[in-house]
Amino acid sequence: MSSERIAEIRRDTKETQIRVRVNLDGTGQATLNTGIGFFDHMLDQIARHGLIDLDIEAKGDLHIDGHHTVEDVGITLGMAVAQAIGDKKGLTRYGHSYVPLDEALSRVVVDFSGRPGLAMDVRFTAGSIGAFDTQLAFEFFQGFVNHALVSLHVDNLKGHNAHHQCETIFKAFGRALRMAMTLDPRSAGVIPSTKGTL
């Protein structure tokens, strides 16, 4: 690697205080503390399957609910990834993954296009998994794409168990990121776009 792809972002609001550190060329190590156990479990999937070293510390208004914490972690993680990815020279740019877990199957496709966009088709079979409101999966990914400046398609193709549905989504997201963020030695120093910029 010509340079380390590491970033640390702190984002403080009246609702949350978030610190995110990423190493995009890590080994999948994670230190996670958001106060929402199942959300930590999902963030761990991103790290392990994306081979991203991820350190997230979040303090939020969980006495209200998990909305602000989950959304703001997505925002801050997106900011950190955008900073760490740099000028995108030599980037593979596109990534995709299908991941099964028992009866569930999900597909995630990502493009480091410089244009934020989320298309998410997931019909969770339960409203919550532990203390995690399943509606917040959308809020996490929306926050991420808006600040990482990526196009992201998330589709749960099959699944009856909400835990399995959600876990396949986050695993596939990690693996799609890993593919897209890989540096391609055949296009070293080249922006992967006919426009010459991303």
PDB file of C-alpha atoms in Angstrom:
ATOM      1  CA  MET A   1       0.000   0.000   0.000  1.00  0.00           C
ATOM      2  CA  SER A   2       1.308   3.429  -0.905  1.00  0.00           C
ATOM      3  CA  SER A   3      -0.347   4.957   2.158  1.00  0.00           C
ATOM      4  CA  GLU A   4      -2.449   3.853   5.101  1.00  0.00           C
ATOM      5  CA  ARG A   5      -6.199   4.089   4.621  1.00  0.00           C
ATOM      6  CA  ILE A   6      -7.072   5.013   8.181  1.00  0.00           C
ATOM      7  CA  ALA A   7      -9.406   7.680   9.519  1.00  0.00           C
ATOM      8  CA  GLU A   8     -10.887   8.744  12.833  1.00  0.00           C
ATOM      9  CA  ILE A   9     -13.980  10.928  13.087  1.00  0.00           C
ATOM     10  CA  ARG A  10     -15.681  12.413  16.130  1.00  0.00           C
ATOM     11  CA  ARG A  11     -19.218  13.714  15.799  1.00  0.00           C
ATOM     12  CA  ASP A  12     -20.978  15.309  18.754  1.00  0.00           C
ATOM     13  CA  THR A  13     -24.553  16.544  18.831  1.00  0.00           C
ATOM     14  CA  LYS A  14     -27.078  17.201  21.594  1.00  0.00           C
ATOM     15  CA  GLU A  15     -28.397  13.675  20.941  1.00  0.00           C
ATOM     16  CA  THR A  16     -25.252  11.603  20.441  1.00  0.00           C
ATOM     17  CA  GLN A  17     -21.498  11.573  20.905  1.00  0.00           C
ATOM     18  CA  ILE A  18     -19.848   9.258  18.382  1.00  0.00           C
ATOM     19  CA  ARG A  19     -16.237   8.291  17.729  1.00  0.00           C
ATOM     20  CA  VAL A  20     -15.385   6.041  14.783  1.00  0.00           C
ATOM     21  CA  ARG A  21     -11.941   4.825  13.748  1.00  0.00           C
ATOM     22  CA  VAL A  22     -11.486   2.703  10.618  1.00  0.00           C
ATOM     23  CA  ASN A  23      -8.585   0.928   8.966  1.00  0.00           C
ATOM     24  CA  LEU A  24      -9.791  -0.166   5.542  1.00  0.00           C
ATOM     25  CA  ASP A  25      -6.833  -2.534   5.141  1.00  0.00           C
ATOM     26  CA  GLY A  26      -7.252  -4.270   8.478  1.00  0.00           C
ATOM     27  CA  THR A  27      -7.930  -7.841   9.529  1.00  0.00           C
ATOM     28  CA  GLY A  28     -11.511  -7.496  10.746  1.00  0.00           C
ATOM     29  CA  GLN A  29     -10.833  -6.585  14.365  1.00  0.00           C
ATOM     30  CA  ALA A  30     -13.612  -4.648  16.098  1.00  0.00           C
ATOM     31  CA  THR A  31     -14.124  -2.796  19.364  1.00  0.00           C
ATOM     32  CA  LEU A  32     -17.763  -1.764  19.565  1.00  0.00           C
ATOM     33  CA  ASN A  33     -19.861  -0.047  22.210  1.00  0.00           C
ATOM     34  CA  THR A  34     -23.096   1.566  21.049  1.00  0.00           C
ATOM     35  CA  GLY A  35     -25.280   0.522  23.968  1.00  0.00           C
ATOM     36  CA  ILE A  36     -27.417  -1.620  21.616  1.00  0.00           C
ATOM     37  CA  GLY A  37     -26.207  -5.213  21.743  1.00  0.00           C
ATOM     38  CA  PHE A  38     -27.666  -6.455  18.479  1.00  0.00           C
ATOM     39  CA  PHE A  39     -26.409  -3.359  16.631  1.00  0.00           C
ATOM     40  CA  ASP A  40     -22.894  -4.066  17.937  1.00  0.00           C
ATOM     41  CA  HIS A  41     -23.302  -7.613  16.597  1.00  0.00           C
ATOM     42  CA  MET A  42     -24.204  -6.231  13.150  1.00  0.00           C
ATOM     43  CA  LEU A  43     -21.309  -3.767  13.119  1.00  0.00           C
ATOM     44  CA  ASP A  44     -19.027  -6.679  13.971  1.00  0.00           C
ATOM     45  CA  GLN A  45     -20.258  -8.427  10.816  1.00  0.00           C
ATOM     46  CA  ILE A  46     -19.149  -5.416   8.738  1.00  0.00           C
ATOM     47  CA  ALA A  47     -15.693  -5.533  10.292  1.00  0.00           C
ATOM     48  CA  ARG A  48     -15.198  -9.305  10.080  1.00  0.00           C
ATOM     49  CA  HIS A  49     -16.509  -9.794   6.578  1.00  0.00           C
ATOM     50  CA  GLY A  50     -15.156  -6.519   5.202  1.00  0.00           C
ATOM     51  CA  LEU A  51     -11.704  -7.033   6.766  1.00  0.00           C
ATOM     52  CA  ILE A  52     -12.043  -3.541   8.197  1.00  0.00           C
ATOM     53  CA  ASP A  53     -10.610  -2.745  11.619  1.00  0.00           C
ATOM     54  CA  LEU A  54     -13.433  -0.874  13.302  1.00  0.00           C
ATOM     55  CA  ASP A  55     -13.491   1.000  16.594  1.00  0.00           C
ATOM     56  CA  ILE A  56     -16.827   2.606  17.468  1.00  0.00           C
ATOM     57  CA  GLU A  57     -17.783   4.304  20.720  1.00  0.00           C
ATOM     58  CA  ALA A  58     -21.270   5.787  20.856  1.00  0.00           C
ATOM     59  CA  LYS A  59     -23.210   7.473  23.629  1.00  0.00           C
ATOM     60  CA  GLY A  60     -26.757   8.351  22.675  1.00  0.00           C
ATOM     61  CA  ASP A  61     -30.181   9.173  24.052  1.00  0.00           C
ATOM     62  CA  LEU A  62     -31.177   5.512  24.435  1.00  0.00           C
ATOM     63  CA  HIS A  63     -33.682   6.518  27.123  1.00  0.00           C
ATOM     64  CA  ILE A  64     -35.764   7.748  24.159  1.00  0.00           C
ATOM     65  CA  ASP A  65     -34.969   4.965  21.694  1.00  0.00           C
ATOM     66  CA  GLY A  66     -32.127   3.799  19.459  1.00  0.00           C
ATOM     67  CA  HIS A  67     -32.959   5.951  16.442  1.00  0.00           C
ATOM     68  CA  HIS A  68     -30.444   8.764  16.900  1.00  0.00           C
ATOM     69  CA  THR A  69     -27.647   6.410  17.942  1.00  0.00           C
ATOM     70  CA  VAL A  70     -28.030   4.046  14.976  1.00  0.00           C
ATOM     71  CA  GLU A  71     -28.485   6.825  12.419  1.00  0.00           C
ATOM     72  CA  ASP A  72     -25.568   8.868  13.751  1.00  0.00           C
ATOM     73  CA  VAL A  73     -23.245   5.848  13.802  1.00  0.00           C
ATOM     74  CA  GLY A  74     -24.133   5.357  10.120  1.00  0.00           C
ATOM     75  CA  ILE A  75     -23.355   9.012   9.407  1.00  0.00           C
ATOM     76  CA  THR A  76     -20.051   8.957  11.285  1.00  0.00           C
ATOM     77  CA  LEU A  77     -18.954   5.640   9.767  1.00  0.00           C
ATOM     78  CA  GLY A  78     -19.735   7.040   6.313  1.00  0.00           C
ATOM     79  CA  MET A  79     -17.622  10.123   7.040  1.00  0.00           C
ATOM     80  CA  ALA A  80     -14.719   7.968   8.233  1.00  0.00           C
ATOM     81  CA  VAL A  81     -14.857   5.666   5.201  1.00  0.00           C
ATOM     82  CA  ALA A  82     -14.962   8.648   2.815  1.00  0.00           C
ATOM     83  CA  GLN A  83     -11.923  10.182   4.482  1.00  0.00           C
ATOM     84  CA  ALA A  84      -9.977   6.915   4.566  1.00  0.00           C
ATOM     85  CA  ILE A  85     -10.763   6.012   0.952  1.00  0.00           C
ATOM     86  CA  GLY A  86      -9.066   9.187  -0.241  1.00  0.00           C
ATOM     87  CA  ASP A  87      -8.921  10.183  -3.903  1.00  0.00           C
ATOM     88  CA  LYS A  88     -10.145   6.747  -5.129  1.00  0.00           C
ATOM     89  CA  LYS A  89      -7.179   6.244  -7.456  1.00  0.00           C
ATOM     90  CA  GLY A  90      -6.753   2.539  -8.175  1.00  0.00           C
ATOM     91  CA  LEU A  91     -10.011   1.676  -6.433  1.00  0.00           C
ATOM     92  CA  THR A  92     -12.010  -1.306  -7.665  1.00  0.00           C
ATOM     93  CA  ARG A  93     -15.038   0.976  -7.080  1.00  0.00           C
ATOM     94  CA  TYR A  94     -17.834  -1.608  -7.436  1.00  0.00           C
ATOM     95  CA  GLY A  95     -18.595  -4.417  -5.035  1.00  0.00           C
ATOM     96  CA  HIS A  96     -21.334  -6.993  -4.648  1.00  0.00           C
ATOM     97  CA  SER A  97     -22.138  -9.962  -2.453  1.00  0.00           C
ATOM     98  CA  TYR A  98     -24.797 -12.586  -1.883  1.00  0.00           C
ATOM     99  CA  VAL A  99     -24.845 -14.011   1.653  1.00  0.00           C
ATOM    100  CA  PRO A 100     -27.067 -16.824   2.991  1.00  0.00           C
ATOM    101  CA  LEU A 101     -27.821 -17.709   6.588  1.00  0.00           C
ATOM    102  CA  ASP A 102     -30.049 -20.770   6.902  1.00  0.00           C
ATOM    103  CA  GLU A 103     -33.311 -19.812   5.156  1.00  0.00           C
ATOM    104  CA  ALA A 104     -32.351 -16.161   4.594  1.00  0.00           C
ATOM    105  CA  LEU A 105     -30.520 -14.751   1.578  1.00  0.00           C
ATOM    106  CA  SER A 106     -29.502 -11.151   0.901  1.00  0.00           C
ATOM    107  CA  ARG A 107     -27.755  -9.264  -1.892  1.00  0.00           C
ATOM    108  CA  VAL A 108     -25.836  -6.006  -1.488  1.00  0.00           C
ATOM    109  CA  VAL A 109     -24.267  -3.985  -4.311  1.00  0.00           C
ATOM    110  CA  VAL A 110     -22.187  -0.828  -3.763  1.00  0.00           C
ATOM    111  CA  ASP A 111     -20.622   1.788  -6.037  1.00  0.00           C
ATOM    112  CA  PHE A 112     -18.156   4.388  -4.742  1.00  0.00           C
ATOM    113  CA  SER A 113     -19.653   6.788  -7.279  1.00  0.00           C
ATOM    114  CA  GLY A 114     -19.408  10.036  -5.330  1.00  0.00           C
ATOM    115  CA  ARG A 115     -23.207  10.233  -5.540  1.00  0.00           C
ATOM    116  CA  PRO A 116     -25.281   9.194  -2.512  1.00  0.00           C
ATOM    117  CA  GLY A 117     -28.205   6.907  -3.183  1.00  0.00           C
ATOM    118  CA  LEU A 118     -29.937   4.085  -1.321  1.00  0.00           C
ATOM    119  CA  ALA A 119     -32.355   1.524  -2.714  1.00  0.00           C
ATOM    120  CA  MET A 120     -33.381  -0.905   0.019  1.00  0.00           C
ATOM    121  CA  ASP A 121     -35.987  -3.647  -0.324  1.00  0.00           C
ATOM    122  CA  VAL A 122     -36.235  -5.503   2.976  1.00  0.00           C
ATOM    123  CA  ARG A 123     -39.432  -6.706   4.598  1.00  0.00           C
ATOM    124  CA  PHE A 124     -38.451  -7.717   8.107  1.00  0.00           C
ATOM    125  CA  THR A 125     -40.663 -10.361   9.667  1.00  0.00           C
ATOM    126  CA  ALA A 126     -40.379  -8.762  13.126  1.00  0.00           C
ATOM    127  CA  GLY A 127     -40.401  -5.193  14.385  1.00  0.00           C
ATOM    128  CA  SER A 128     -37.457  -5.654  16.703  1.00  0.00           C
ATOM    129  CA  ILE A 129     -34.504  -7.945  17.357  1.00  0.00           C
ATOM    130  CA  GLY A 130     -33.543  -7.619  20.988  1.00  0.00           C
ATOM    131  CA  ALA A 131     -33.364  -3.858  21.618  1.00  0.00           C
ATOM    132  CA  PHE A 132     -32.835  -3.126  17.914  1.00  0.00           C
ATOM    133  CA  ASP A 133     -35.799  -1.677  15.990  1.00  0.00           C
ATOM    134  CA  THR A 134     -35.562  -3.254  12.538  1.00  0.00           C
ATOM    135  CA  GLN A 135     -36.699   0.030  10.909  1.00  0.00           C
ATOM    136  CA  LEU A 136     -33.342   1.455  11.986  1.00  0.00           C
ATOM    137  CA  ALA A 137     -31.429  -0.708   9.509  1.00  0.00           C
ATOM    138  CA  PHE A 138     -32.664   1.679   6.807  1.00  0.00           C
ATOM    139  CA  GLU A 139     -31.642   4.719   8.877  1.00  0.00           C
ATOM    140  CA  PHE A 140     -28.135   3.298   9.367  1.00  0.00           C
ATOM    141  CA  PHE A 141     -27.597   2.691   5.660  1.00  0.00           C
ATOM    142  CA  GLN A 142     -29.148   6.049   4.701  1.00  0.00           C
ATOM    143  CA  GLY A 143     -26.771   7.854   7.037  1.00  0.00           C
ATOM    144  CA  PHE A 144     -23.838   5.869   5.657  1.00  0.00           C
ATOM    145  CA  VAL A 145     -24.532   6.478   1.956  1.00  0.00           C
ATOM    146  CA  ASN A 146     -25.181  10.202   2.459  1.00  0.00           C
ATOM    147  CA  HIS A 147     -21.729  10.698   3.962  1.00  0.00           C
ATOM    148  CA  ALA A 148     -19.634   7.992   2.284  1.00  0.00           C
ATOM    149  CA  LEU A 149     -21.063   9.240  -1.037  1.00  0.00           C
ATOM    150  CA  VAL A 150     -21.871   5.793  -2.391  1.00  0.00           C
ATOM    151  CA  SER A 151     -24.746   4.212  -4.266  1.00  0.00           C
ATOM    152  CA  LEU A 152     -26.035   1.220  -2.311  1.00  0.00           C
ATOM    153  CA  HIS A 153     -28.594  -1.445  -3.187  1.00  0.00           C
ATOM    154  CA  VAL A 154     -29.737  -3.724  -0.360  1.00  0.00           C
ATOM    155  CA  ASP A 155     -32.171  -6.569  -1.057  1.00  0.00           C
ATOM    156  CA  ASN A 156     -33.312  -9.347   1.234  1.00  0.00           C
ATOM    157  CA  LEU A 157     -34.324 -12.029  -1.260  1.00  0.00           C
ATOM    158  CA  LYS A 158     -35.543 -14.672   1.194  1.00  0.00           C
ATOM    159  CA  GLY A 159     -36.002 -15.080   4.923  1.00  0.00           C
ATOM    160  CA  HIS A 160     -38.445 -15.856   7.688  1.00  0.00           C
ATOM    161  CA  ASN A 161     -36.335 -15.099  10.756  1.00  0.00           C
ATOM    162  CA  ALA A 162     -35.655 -11.376  11.257  1.00  0.00           C
ATOM    163  CA  HIS A 163     -32.297 -12.023  12.948  1.00  0.00           C
ATOM    164  CA  HIS A 164     -31.189 -14.042   9.926  1.00  0.00           C
ATOM    165  CA  GLN A 165     -32.522 -11.426   7.508  1.00  0.00           C
ATOM    166  CA  CYS A 166     -30.616  -8.626   9.199  1.00  0.00           C
ATOM    167  CA  GLU A 167     -27.416 -10.598   9.649  1.00  0.00           C
ATOM    168  CA  THR A 168     -27.260 -11.568   5.966  1.00  0.00           C
ATOM    169  CA  ILE A 169     -27.690  -7.900   5.030  1.00  0.00           C
ATOM    170  CA  PHE A 170     -24.824  -6.696   7.211  1.00  0.00           C
ATOM    171  CA  LYS A 171     -22.525  -9.566   6.224  1.00  0.00           C
ATOM    172  CA  ALA A 172     -23.199  -8.932   2.537  1.00  0.00           C
ATOM    173  CA  PHE A 173     -22.611  -5.207   3.082  1.00  0.00           C
ATOM    174  CA  GLY A 174     -19.214  -5.937   4.629  1.00  0.00           C
ATOM    175  CA  ARG A 175     -18.198  -8.233   1.783  1.00  0.00           C
ATOM    176  CA  ALA A 176     -19.408  -5.786  -0.880  1.00  0.00           C
ATOM    177  CA  LEU A 177     -17.411  -2.983   0.755  1.00  0.00           C
ATOM    178  CA  ARG A 178     -14.343  -5.215   0.856  1.00  0.00           C
ATOM    179  CA  MET A 179     -14.585  -5.868  -2.880  1.00  0.00           C
ATOM    180  CA  ALA A 180     -15.241  -2.245  -3.815  1.00  0.00           C
ATOM    181  CA  MET A 181     -12.496  -0.822  -1.582  1.00  0.00           C
ATOM    182  CA  THR A 182      -9.811  -3.225  -2.808  1.00  0.00           C
ATOM    183  CA  LEU A 183      -7.008  -1.520  -4.701  1.00  0.00           C
ATOM    184  CA  ASP A 184      -6.588  -2.920  -8.217  1.00  0.00           C
ATOM    185  CA  PRO A 185      -2.879  -3.097  -9.162  1.00  0.00           C
ATOM    186  CA  ARG A 186      -3.829  -3.027 -12.867  1.00  0.00           C
ATOM    187  CA  SER A 187      -5.303   0.468 -12.483  1.00  0.00           C
ATOM    188  CA  ALA A 188      -2.882   1.929  -9.949  1.00  0.00           C
ATOM    189  CA  GLY A 189      -3.048   5.709  -9.913  1.00  0.00           C
ATOM    190  CA  VAL A 190      -6.130   5.786 -12.143  1.00  0.00           C
ATOM    191  CA  ILE A 191      -9.561   7.114 -11.175  1.00  0.00           C
ATOM    192  CA  PRO A 192     -12.034   4.339 -12.142  1.00  0.00           C
ATOM    193  CA  SER A 193     -14.350   6.582 -14.158  1.00  0.00           C
ATOM    194  CA  THR A 194     -14.548   7.859 -17.733  1.00  0.00           C
ATOM    195  CA  LYS A 195     -15.193  11.293 -16.210  1.00  0.00           C
ATOM    196  CA  GLY A 196     -11.762  11.272 -14.577  1.00  0.00           C
ATOM    197  CA  THR A 197     -13.262  12.070 -11.177  1.00  0.00           C
ATOM    198  CA  LEU A 198     -15.504  10.455  -8.583  1.00  0.00           C
TER     199      LEU A 198
END
